[in-house]
Coordinates of C-alpha atoms in Angstrom, one line a residue:
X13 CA -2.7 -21.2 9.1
X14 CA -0.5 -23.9 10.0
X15 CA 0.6 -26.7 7.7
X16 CA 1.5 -29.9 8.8
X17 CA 2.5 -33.0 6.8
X18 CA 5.1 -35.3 6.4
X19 CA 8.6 -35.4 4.1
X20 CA 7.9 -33.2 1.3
X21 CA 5.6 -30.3 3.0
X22 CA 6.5 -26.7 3.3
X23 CA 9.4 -27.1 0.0
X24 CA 11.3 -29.7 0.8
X25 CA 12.6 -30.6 -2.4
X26 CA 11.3 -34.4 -3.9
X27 CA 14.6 -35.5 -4.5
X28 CA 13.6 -38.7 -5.0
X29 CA 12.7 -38.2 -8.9
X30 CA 14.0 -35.3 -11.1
X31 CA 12.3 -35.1 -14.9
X32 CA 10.2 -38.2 -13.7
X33 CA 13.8 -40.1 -13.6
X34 CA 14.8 -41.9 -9.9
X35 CA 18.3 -40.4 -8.9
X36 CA 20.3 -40.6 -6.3
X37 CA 20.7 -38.5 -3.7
X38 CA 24.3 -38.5 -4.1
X39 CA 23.4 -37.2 -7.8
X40 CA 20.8 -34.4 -6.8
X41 CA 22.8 -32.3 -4.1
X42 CA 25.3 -31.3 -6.7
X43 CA 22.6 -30.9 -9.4
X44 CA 21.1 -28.7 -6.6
X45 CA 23.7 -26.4 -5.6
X46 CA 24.8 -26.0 -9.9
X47 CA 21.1 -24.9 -10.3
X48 CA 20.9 -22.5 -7.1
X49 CA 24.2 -21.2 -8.6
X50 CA 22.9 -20.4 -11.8
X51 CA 19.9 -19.3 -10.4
X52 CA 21.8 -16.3 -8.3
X53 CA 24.1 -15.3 -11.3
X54 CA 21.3 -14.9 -13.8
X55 CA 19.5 -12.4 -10.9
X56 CA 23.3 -10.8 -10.6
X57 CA 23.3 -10.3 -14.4
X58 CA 19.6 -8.8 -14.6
X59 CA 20.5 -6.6 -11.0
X60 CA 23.2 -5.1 -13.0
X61 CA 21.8 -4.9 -16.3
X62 CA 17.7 -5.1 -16.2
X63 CA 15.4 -3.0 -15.8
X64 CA 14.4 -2.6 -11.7
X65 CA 11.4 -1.8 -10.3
X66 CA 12.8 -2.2 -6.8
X67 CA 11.3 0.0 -3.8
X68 CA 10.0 3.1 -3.9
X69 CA 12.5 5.6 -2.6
X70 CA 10.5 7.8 0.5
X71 CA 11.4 11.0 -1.3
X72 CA 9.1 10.4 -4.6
X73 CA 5.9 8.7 -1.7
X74 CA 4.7 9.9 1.2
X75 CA 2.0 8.3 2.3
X76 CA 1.2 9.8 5.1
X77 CA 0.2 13.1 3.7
X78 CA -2.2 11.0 1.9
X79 CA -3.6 9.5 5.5
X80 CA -3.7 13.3 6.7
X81 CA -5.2 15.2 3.8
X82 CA -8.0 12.1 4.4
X83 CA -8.6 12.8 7.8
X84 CA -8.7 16.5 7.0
X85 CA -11.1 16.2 4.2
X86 CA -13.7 13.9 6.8
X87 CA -15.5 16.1 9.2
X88 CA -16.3 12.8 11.5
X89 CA -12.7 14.1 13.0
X90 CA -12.2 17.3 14.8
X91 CA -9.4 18.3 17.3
X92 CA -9.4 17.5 20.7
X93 CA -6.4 18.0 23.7
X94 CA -8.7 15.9 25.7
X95 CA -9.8 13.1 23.2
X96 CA -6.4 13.0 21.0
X97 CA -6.2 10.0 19.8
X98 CA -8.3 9.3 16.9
X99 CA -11.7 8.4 18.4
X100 CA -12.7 10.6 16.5
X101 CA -10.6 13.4 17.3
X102 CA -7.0 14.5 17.4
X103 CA -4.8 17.3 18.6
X104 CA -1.6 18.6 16.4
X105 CA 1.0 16.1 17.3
X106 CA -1.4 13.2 17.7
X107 CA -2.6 14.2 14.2
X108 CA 1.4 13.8 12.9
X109 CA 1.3 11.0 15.3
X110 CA -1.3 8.7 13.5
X111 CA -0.6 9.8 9.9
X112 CA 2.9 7.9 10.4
X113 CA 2.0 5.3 12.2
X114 CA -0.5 4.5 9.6
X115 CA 2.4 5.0 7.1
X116 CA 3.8 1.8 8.8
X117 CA 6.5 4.4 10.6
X118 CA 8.2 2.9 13.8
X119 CA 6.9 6.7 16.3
X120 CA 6.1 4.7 19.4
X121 CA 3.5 2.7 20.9
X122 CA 2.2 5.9 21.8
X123 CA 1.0 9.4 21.0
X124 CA 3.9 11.7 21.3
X125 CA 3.5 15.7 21.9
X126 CA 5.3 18.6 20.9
X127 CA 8.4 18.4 23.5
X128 CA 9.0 14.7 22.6
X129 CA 8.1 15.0 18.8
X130 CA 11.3 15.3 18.1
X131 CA 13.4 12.6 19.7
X132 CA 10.4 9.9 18.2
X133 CA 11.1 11.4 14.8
X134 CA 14.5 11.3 15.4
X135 CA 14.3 7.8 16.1
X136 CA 11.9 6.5 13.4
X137 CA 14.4 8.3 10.5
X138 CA 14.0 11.9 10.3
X139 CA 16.3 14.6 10.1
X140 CA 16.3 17.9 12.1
X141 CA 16.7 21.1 10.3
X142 CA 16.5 24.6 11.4
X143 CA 13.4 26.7 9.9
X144 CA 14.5 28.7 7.1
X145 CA 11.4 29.2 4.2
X146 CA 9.1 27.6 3.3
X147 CA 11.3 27.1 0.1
X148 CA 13.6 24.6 1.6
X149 CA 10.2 22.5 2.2
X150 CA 9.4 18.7 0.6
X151 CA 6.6 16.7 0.4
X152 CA 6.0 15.1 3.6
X153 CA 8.4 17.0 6.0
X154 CA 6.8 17.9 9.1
X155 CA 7.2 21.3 10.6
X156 CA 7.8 21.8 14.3
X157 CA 7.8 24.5 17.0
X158 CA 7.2 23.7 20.9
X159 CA 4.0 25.0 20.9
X160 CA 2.7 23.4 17.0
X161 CA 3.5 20.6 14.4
X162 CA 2.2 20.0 10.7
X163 CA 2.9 18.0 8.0
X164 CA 4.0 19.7 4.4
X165 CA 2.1 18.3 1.6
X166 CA 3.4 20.5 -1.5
X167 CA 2.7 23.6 -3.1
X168 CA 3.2 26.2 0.1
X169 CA 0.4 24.4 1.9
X170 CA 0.1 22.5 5.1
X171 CA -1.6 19.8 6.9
X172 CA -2.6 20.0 10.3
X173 CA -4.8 19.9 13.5
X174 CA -5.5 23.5 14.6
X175 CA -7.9 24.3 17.5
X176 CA -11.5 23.3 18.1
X177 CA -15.0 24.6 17.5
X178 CA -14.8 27.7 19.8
X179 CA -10.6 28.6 18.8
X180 CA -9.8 26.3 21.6
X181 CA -8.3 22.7 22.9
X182 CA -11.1 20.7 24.8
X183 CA -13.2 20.1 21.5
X184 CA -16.6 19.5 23.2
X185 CA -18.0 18.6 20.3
X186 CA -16.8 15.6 18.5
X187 CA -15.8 15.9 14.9
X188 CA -14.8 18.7 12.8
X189 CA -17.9 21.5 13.9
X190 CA -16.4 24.0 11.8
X191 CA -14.8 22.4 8.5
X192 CA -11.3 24.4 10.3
X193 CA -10.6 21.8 13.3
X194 CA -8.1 19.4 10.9
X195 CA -7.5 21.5 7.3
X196 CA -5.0 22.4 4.7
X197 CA -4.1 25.9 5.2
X198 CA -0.5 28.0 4.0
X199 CA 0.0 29.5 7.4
X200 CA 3.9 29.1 7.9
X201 CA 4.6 31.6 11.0
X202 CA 6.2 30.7 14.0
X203 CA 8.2 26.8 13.1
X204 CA 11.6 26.7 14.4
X205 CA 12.7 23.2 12.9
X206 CA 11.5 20.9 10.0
X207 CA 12.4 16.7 10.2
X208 CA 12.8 15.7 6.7
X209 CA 12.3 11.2 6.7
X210 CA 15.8 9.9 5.7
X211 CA 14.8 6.6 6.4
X212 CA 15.5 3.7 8.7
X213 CA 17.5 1.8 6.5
X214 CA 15.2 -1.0 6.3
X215 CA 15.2 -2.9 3.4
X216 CA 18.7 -5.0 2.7
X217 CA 20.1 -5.0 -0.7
X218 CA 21.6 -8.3 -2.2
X219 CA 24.8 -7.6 -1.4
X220 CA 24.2 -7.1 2.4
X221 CA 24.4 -2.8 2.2
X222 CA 21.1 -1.3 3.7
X223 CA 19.3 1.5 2.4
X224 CA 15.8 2.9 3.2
X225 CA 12.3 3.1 1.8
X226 CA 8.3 2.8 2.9
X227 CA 5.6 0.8 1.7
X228 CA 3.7 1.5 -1.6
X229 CA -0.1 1.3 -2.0
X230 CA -1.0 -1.1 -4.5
X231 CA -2.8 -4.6 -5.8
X232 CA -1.8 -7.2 -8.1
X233 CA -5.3 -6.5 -9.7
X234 CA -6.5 -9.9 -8.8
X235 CA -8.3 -10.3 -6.1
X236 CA -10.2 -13.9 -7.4
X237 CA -7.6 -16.3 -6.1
X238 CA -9.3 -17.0 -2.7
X239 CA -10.9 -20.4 -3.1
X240 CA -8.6 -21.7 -6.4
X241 CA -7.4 -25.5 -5.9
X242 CA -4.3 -27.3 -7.7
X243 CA -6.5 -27.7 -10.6
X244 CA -7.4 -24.0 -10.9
X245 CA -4.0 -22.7 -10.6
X246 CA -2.7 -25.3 -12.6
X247 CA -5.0 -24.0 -15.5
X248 CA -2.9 -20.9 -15.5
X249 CA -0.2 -23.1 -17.5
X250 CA -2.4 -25.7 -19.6
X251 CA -2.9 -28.0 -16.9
X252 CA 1.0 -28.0 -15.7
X253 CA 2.6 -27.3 -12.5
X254 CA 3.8 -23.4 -13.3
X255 CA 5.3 -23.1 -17.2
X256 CA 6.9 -26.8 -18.4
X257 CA 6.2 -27.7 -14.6
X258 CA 8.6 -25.0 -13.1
X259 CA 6.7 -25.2 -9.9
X260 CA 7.0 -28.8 -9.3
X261 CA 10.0 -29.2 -7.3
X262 CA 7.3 -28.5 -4.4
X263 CA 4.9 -30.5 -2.6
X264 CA 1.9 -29.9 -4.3
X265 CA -0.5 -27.7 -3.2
X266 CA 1.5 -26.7 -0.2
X267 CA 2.6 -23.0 0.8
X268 CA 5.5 -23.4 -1.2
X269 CA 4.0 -24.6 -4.0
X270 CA 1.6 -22.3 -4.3
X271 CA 3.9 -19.0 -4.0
X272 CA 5.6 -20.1 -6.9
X273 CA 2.8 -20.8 -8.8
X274 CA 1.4 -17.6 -8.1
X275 CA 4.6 -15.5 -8.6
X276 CA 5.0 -17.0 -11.6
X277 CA 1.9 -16.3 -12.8
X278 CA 2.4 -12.2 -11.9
X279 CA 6.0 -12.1 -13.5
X280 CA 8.4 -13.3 -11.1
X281 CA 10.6 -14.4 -13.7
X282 CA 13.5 -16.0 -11.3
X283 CA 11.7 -17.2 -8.5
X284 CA 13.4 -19.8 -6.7
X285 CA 12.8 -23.7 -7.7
X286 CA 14.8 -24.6 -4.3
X287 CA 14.2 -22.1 -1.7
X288 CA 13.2 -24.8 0.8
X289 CA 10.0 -24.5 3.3
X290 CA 8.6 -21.6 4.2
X291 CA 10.3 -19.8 6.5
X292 CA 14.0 -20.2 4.2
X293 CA 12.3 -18.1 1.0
X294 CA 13.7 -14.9 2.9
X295 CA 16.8 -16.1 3.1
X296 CA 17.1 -17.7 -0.3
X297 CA 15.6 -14.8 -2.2
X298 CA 18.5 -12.7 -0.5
X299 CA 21.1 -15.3 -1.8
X300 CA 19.1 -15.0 -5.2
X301 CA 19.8 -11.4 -5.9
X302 CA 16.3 -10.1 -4.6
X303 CA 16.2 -6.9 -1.9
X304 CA 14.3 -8.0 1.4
X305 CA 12.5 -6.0 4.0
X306 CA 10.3 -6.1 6.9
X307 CA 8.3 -3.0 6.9
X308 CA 8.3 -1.7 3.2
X309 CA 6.6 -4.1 0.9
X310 CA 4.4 -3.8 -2.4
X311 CA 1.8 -6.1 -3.7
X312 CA 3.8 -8.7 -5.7
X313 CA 6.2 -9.4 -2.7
X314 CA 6.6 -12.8 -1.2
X315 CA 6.0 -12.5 2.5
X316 CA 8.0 -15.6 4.3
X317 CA 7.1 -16.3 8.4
X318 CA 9.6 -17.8 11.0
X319 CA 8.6 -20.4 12.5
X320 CA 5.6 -20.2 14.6
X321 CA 4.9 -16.5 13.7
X322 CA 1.6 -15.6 12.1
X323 CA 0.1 -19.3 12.8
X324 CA 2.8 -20.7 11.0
X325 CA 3.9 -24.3 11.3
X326 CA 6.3 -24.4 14.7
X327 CA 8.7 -26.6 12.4
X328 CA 8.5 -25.4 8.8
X329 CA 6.8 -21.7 9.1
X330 CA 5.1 -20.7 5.8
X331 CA 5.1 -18.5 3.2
X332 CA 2.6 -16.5 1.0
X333 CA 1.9 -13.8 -2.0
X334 CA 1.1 -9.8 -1.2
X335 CA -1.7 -9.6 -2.9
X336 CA -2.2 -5.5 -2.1
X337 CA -0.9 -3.0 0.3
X338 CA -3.1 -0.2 1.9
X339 CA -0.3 1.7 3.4
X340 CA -3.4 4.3 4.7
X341 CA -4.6 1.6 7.2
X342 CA -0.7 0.1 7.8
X343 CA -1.9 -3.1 6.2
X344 CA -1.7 -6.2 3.3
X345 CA -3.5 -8.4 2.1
X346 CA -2.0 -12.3 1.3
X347 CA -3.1 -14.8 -1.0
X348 CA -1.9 -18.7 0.7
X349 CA -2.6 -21.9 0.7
X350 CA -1.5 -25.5 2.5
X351 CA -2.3 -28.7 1.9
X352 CA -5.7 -30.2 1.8
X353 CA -6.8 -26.1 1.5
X354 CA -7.9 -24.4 -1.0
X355 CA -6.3 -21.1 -1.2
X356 CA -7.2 -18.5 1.4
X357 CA -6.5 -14.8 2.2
X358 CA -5.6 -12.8 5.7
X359 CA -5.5 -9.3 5.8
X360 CA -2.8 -8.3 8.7
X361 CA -0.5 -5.4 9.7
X362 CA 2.7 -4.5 7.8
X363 CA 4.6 -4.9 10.4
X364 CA 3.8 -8.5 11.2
X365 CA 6.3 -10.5 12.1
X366 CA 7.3 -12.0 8.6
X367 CA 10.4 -10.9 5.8
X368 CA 9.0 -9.6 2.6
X369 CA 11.0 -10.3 -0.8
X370 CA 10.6 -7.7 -3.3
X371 CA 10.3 -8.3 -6.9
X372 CA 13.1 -7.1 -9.4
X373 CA 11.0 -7.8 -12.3
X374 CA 8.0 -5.9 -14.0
X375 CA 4.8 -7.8 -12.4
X376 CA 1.8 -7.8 -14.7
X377 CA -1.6 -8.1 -12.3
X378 CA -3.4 -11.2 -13.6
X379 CA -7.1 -12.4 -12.5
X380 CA -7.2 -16.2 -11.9
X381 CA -9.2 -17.1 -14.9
X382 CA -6.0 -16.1 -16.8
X383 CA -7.4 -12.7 -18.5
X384 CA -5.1 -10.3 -18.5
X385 CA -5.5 -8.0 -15.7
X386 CA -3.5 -4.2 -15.7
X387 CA 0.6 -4.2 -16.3
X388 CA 2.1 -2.2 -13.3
X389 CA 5.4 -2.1 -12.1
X390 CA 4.1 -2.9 -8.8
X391 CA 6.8 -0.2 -7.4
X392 CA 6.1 2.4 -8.9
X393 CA 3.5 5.8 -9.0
X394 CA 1.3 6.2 -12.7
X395 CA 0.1 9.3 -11.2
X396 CA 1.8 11.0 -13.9
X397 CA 0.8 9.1 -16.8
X398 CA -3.0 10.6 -16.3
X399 CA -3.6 13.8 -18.7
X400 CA -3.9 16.7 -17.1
X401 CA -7.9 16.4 -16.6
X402 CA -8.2 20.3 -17.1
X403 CA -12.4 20.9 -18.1
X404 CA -12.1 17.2 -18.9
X405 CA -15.6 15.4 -20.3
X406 CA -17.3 13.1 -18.7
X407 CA -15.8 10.7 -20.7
X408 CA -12.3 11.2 -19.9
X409 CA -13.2 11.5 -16.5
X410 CA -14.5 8.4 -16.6
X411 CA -11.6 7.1 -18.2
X412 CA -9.0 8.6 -15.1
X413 CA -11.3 7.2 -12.7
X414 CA -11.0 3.6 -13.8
X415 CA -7.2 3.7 -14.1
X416 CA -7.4 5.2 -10.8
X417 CA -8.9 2.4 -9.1
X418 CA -5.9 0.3 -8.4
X419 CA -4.1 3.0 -6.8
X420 CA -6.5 2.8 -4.0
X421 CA -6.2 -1.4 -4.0
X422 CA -9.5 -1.5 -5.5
X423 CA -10.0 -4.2 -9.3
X424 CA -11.9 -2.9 -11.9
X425 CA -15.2 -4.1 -10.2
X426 CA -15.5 -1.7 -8.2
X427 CA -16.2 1.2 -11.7
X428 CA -19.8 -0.1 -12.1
X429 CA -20.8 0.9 -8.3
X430 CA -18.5 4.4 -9.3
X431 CA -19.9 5.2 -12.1
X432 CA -23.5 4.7 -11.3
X433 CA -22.8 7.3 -8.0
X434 CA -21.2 9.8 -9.7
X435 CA -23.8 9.8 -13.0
X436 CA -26.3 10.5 -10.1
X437 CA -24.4 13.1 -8.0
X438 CA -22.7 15.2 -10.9
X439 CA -23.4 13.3 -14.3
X440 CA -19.3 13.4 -14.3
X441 CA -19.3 17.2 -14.8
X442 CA -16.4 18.8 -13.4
X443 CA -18.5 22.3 -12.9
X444 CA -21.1 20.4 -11.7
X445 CA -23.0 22.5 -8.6
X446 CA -25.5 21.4 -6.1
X447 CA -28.2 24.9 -6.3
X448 CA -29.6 24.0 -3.0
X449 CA -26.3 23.0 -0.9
X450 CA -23.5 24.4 -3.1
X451 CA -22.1 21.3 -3.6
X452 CA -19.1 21.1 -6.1
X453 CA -17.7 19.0 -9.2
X454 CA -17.5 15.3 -9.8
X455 CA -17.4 14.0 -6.5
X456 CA -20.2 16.7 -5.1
X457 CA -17.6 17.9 -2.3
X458 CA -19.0 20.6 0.0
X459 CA -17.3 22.6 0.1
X460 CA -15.4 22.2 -3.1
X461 CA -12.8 24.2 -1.6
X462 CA -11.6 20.7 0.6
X463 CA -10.7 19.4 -2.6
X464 CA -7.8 21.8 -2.7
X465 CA -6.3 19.2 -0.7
X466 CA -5.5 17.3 -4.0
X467 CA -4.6 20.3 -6.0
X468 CA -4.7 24.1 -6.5
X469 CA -6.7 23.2 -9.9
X470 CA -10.1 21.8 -8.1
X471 CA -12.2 24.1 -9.8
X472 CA -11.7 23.4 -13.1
X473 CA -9.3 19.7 -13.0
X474 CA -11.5 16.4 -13.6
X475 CA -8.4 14.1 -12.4
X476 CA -8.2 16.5 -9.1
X477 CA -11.8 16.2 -8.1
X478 CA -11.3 12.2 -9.2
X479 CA -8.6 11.9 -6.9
X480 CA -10.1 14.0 -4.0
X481 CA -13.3 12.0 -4.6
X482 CA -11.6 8.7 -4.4
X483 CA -10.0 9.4 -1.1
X484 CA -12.7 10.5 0.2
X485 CA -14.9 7.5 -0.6
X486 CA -11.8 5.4 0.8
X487 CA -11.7 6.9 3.8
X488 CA -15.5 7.3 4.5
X489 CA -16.7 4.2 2.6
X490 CA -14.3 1.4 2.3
X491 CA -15.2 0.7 -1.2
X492 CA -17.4 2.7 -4.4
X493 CA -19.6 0.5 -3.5
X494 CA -20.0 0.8 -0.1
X495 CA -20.6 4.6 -1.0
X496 CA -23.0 3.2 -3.5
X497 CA -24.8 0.8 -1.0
X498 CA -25.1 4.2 1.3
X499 CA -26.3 6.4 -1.6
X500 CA -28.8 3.7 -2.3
X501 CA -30.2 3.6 1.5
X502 CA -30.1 7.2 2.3
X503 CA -29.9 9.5 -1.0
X504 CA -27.0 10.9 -0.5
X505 CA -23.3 9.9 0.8

């Protein structure tokens, strides 16, 4: 949304007054410049001796063998030479195709196939090597011959598009006929090359060096802020413009203003008090000390347009808070505002046109009201810091669930909806079984086998069928409770 106003919109610094004092102009460009110096050497001091949360290296997230293992587990999609591109179906390259362009991946404006796989990989930062074992495989490489391509998702087992309903490539039926059309399987024969993603070196460091990472999927755990004024924002710091009025060097409740209210409020601890309008925040949070990127942000980044991108003022351009990143659908979610606006949200591609600053500090998510909302160091994976969910109760599987939430962008709202589906479908019993339809575990998957796609452990693990379950209701419903809306209507989902 464009903002439009006079001296003082977009961050142009009220020199006029400093501390409520008037000074001279000839006064506050030196007491500028000290400040924006001091500003950069504290962030120099904290790059080289705090604790970073940075970006996600692509080696430790690949998200999209989460896209594909989603698609495989949803029977809507089958495989189709004819119909390949996702409506509903796919064939083996489209299928690697779409899982990384929905990763945010630069592979064309087009499906490739096998005999031009490789130059698009190629291009977009992979790596060719020649087949070896299976051995030599890592999360998220994806295997190649001229005739086949998958993606490797871990433990010896594959994710692909294979044939259709009859063992062959029209697919006259749409969607997945057979539960075999898109699956994980642990078939290796026949590659001749694997392209392991060494990045596009796209995100550039503070001192100007490149280096390369993806997107992480993620929320600030707030996702309240649409429709706060001053006032409410304000509240977050007893009535005062960010902590003892940090914030106020901006025009009140312009773009400006509001980011670094906001980033204040999750963390930011050296957000820039003069990093002029809009479209300059990319630029001065470079010169601060703070890594920038177009296509690899998290939720907690400041996303700063040009100029006339994104409906941005053609003077000025504008800048906003990542609110959450759903690297599944390639997309994020802003919190913004302008003047005479209360605050609003977009939800828009990755790749969009604007320059993401990413944060150096540990963000804690916060809801507007000012409760405390769930710490996360928006970079990183707590995957790891569930226990091991083996023949869990339905307690502790309740428990995984809700700390799982955020990993799919969802706040803590979305349990209630949850919980209520999966006391009716399993009563959060990991050996749960349908008697009539042989449906399996937590989630009810049938087969229970397609939760293999989030471990070898489905039979027994609560915090694999969680996982599996969750995707799936992602990928199917949006929401828990969308799923729960759907359960409600028709009795099952």
């Amino acid at each position: 949304m464009a903002e439009r106003t006079g001296n003082g919109g977009h961050g142009l610094v009220k020199g006029a007054t400093v501390f409520g004092l008037a000074v001279p102009m000839i006064v506050i460009v030196p007491l500028v410049m000290l400040m924006s110096l001091s500003t950069i050497l504290v962030a120099m001091v904290q790059a080289q001796y705090g604790t970073t949360c940075g970006v996600a290296n692509v080696s430790g997230s690949t998200s999209w063998v989460s896209w594909a293992k989603n698609i495989a587990d949803d029977d809507s999609h089958g495989y189709s030479q004819t119909h390949r591109n996702g409506n509903p179906d796919y064939d083996c390259s489209s299928f690697v195709y779409h899982a990384l362009k929905h990763a945010g991946l630069d592979v064309g404006s087009s499906a490739f196939n096998t005999s031009s796989e490789g130059a698009a990989l190629e291009k977009a930062g992979f790596e060719r090597h020649d087949w070896a074992k299976v051995s030599d495989l890592q999360t998220g490489d994806i295997v190649w011959s001229s005739s086949h391509t998958e993606i490797y998702i871990g433990d010896g087992r594959f994710v692909g598009a294979h044939h259709d309903e009859n063992g062959g490539v029209t697919g006259p039926k749409a969607g997945d006929q057979t539960g075999d059309e898109i699956s994980v399987t642990s078939y290796a024969a026949g590659y001749t090359a694997y392209y392991r993603y060494k990045g596009s070196m796209n995100v550039t460091n503070s001192d100007g060096s490149a280096s390369s990472a993806q997107a992480v999927s993620g929320s600030t755990g707030s996702t309240n802020v649409v429709g706060m004024s001053e006032k409410d924002a304000e509240a977050w710091f007893n009535g005062q413009q960010g902590p003892n009025n940090y914030c106020a060097t901006y025009a009140r409740g312009q773009c400006t203003w509001w980011t670094c209210m906001r980033a204040k409020k999750l963390g930011w601890k050296n957000v820039g008090q003069y990093w002029g309008n809009g479209q300059d925040w990319a630029r001065s949070g470079a010169a601060a000390g703070y890594k920038t990127t177009t296509d690899a942000p998290v939720a907690g980044s400041i996303i700063s347009w040009p100029a006339g991108v994104q409906d941005s003022d053609p003077t000025y351009g504008h800048v906003g808070i990542v609110e959450s990143v759903d690297t599944a659908k390639g997309t994020i979610t802003t919190s913004e505002k302008g003047a005479g606006y209360k605050v609003y949200s977009r939800t828009m591609p990755i790749r969009n046109g604007g320059t993401y600053v990413l944060p150096n500090d540990k963000l804690t998510g916060m809801g507007a009201s000012g409760s405390s909302g769930t710490e996360q160091c928006v970079t990183g994976d707590d995957s790891t810091s569930d226990v091991s969910g083996d023949k869990a109760s339905a307690a502790d599987a309740k428990k995984m669930a809700r700390r799982k939430l955020k990993d799919f962008g969802w706040d803590d709202s979305q349990f209630d909806c949850l919980d209520k589906l999966w006391t009716r479908e399993s009563g959060w019993q990991w050996n749960a079984t349908n008697p009539s339809s042989g449906a399996y575990g937590i989630p009810q998957s049938l087969p229970g086998s397609k939760m293999a796609s989030a471990g070898q452990d489905w039979k027994t693990n609560a915090a694999t069928q969680v996982k599996w379950g969750l995707g799936y209701i992602q990928q199917r419903y949006q929401s828990p409770c969308g799923a729960w809306a759907h359960s409600e209507a028709t009795g099952w989902y």
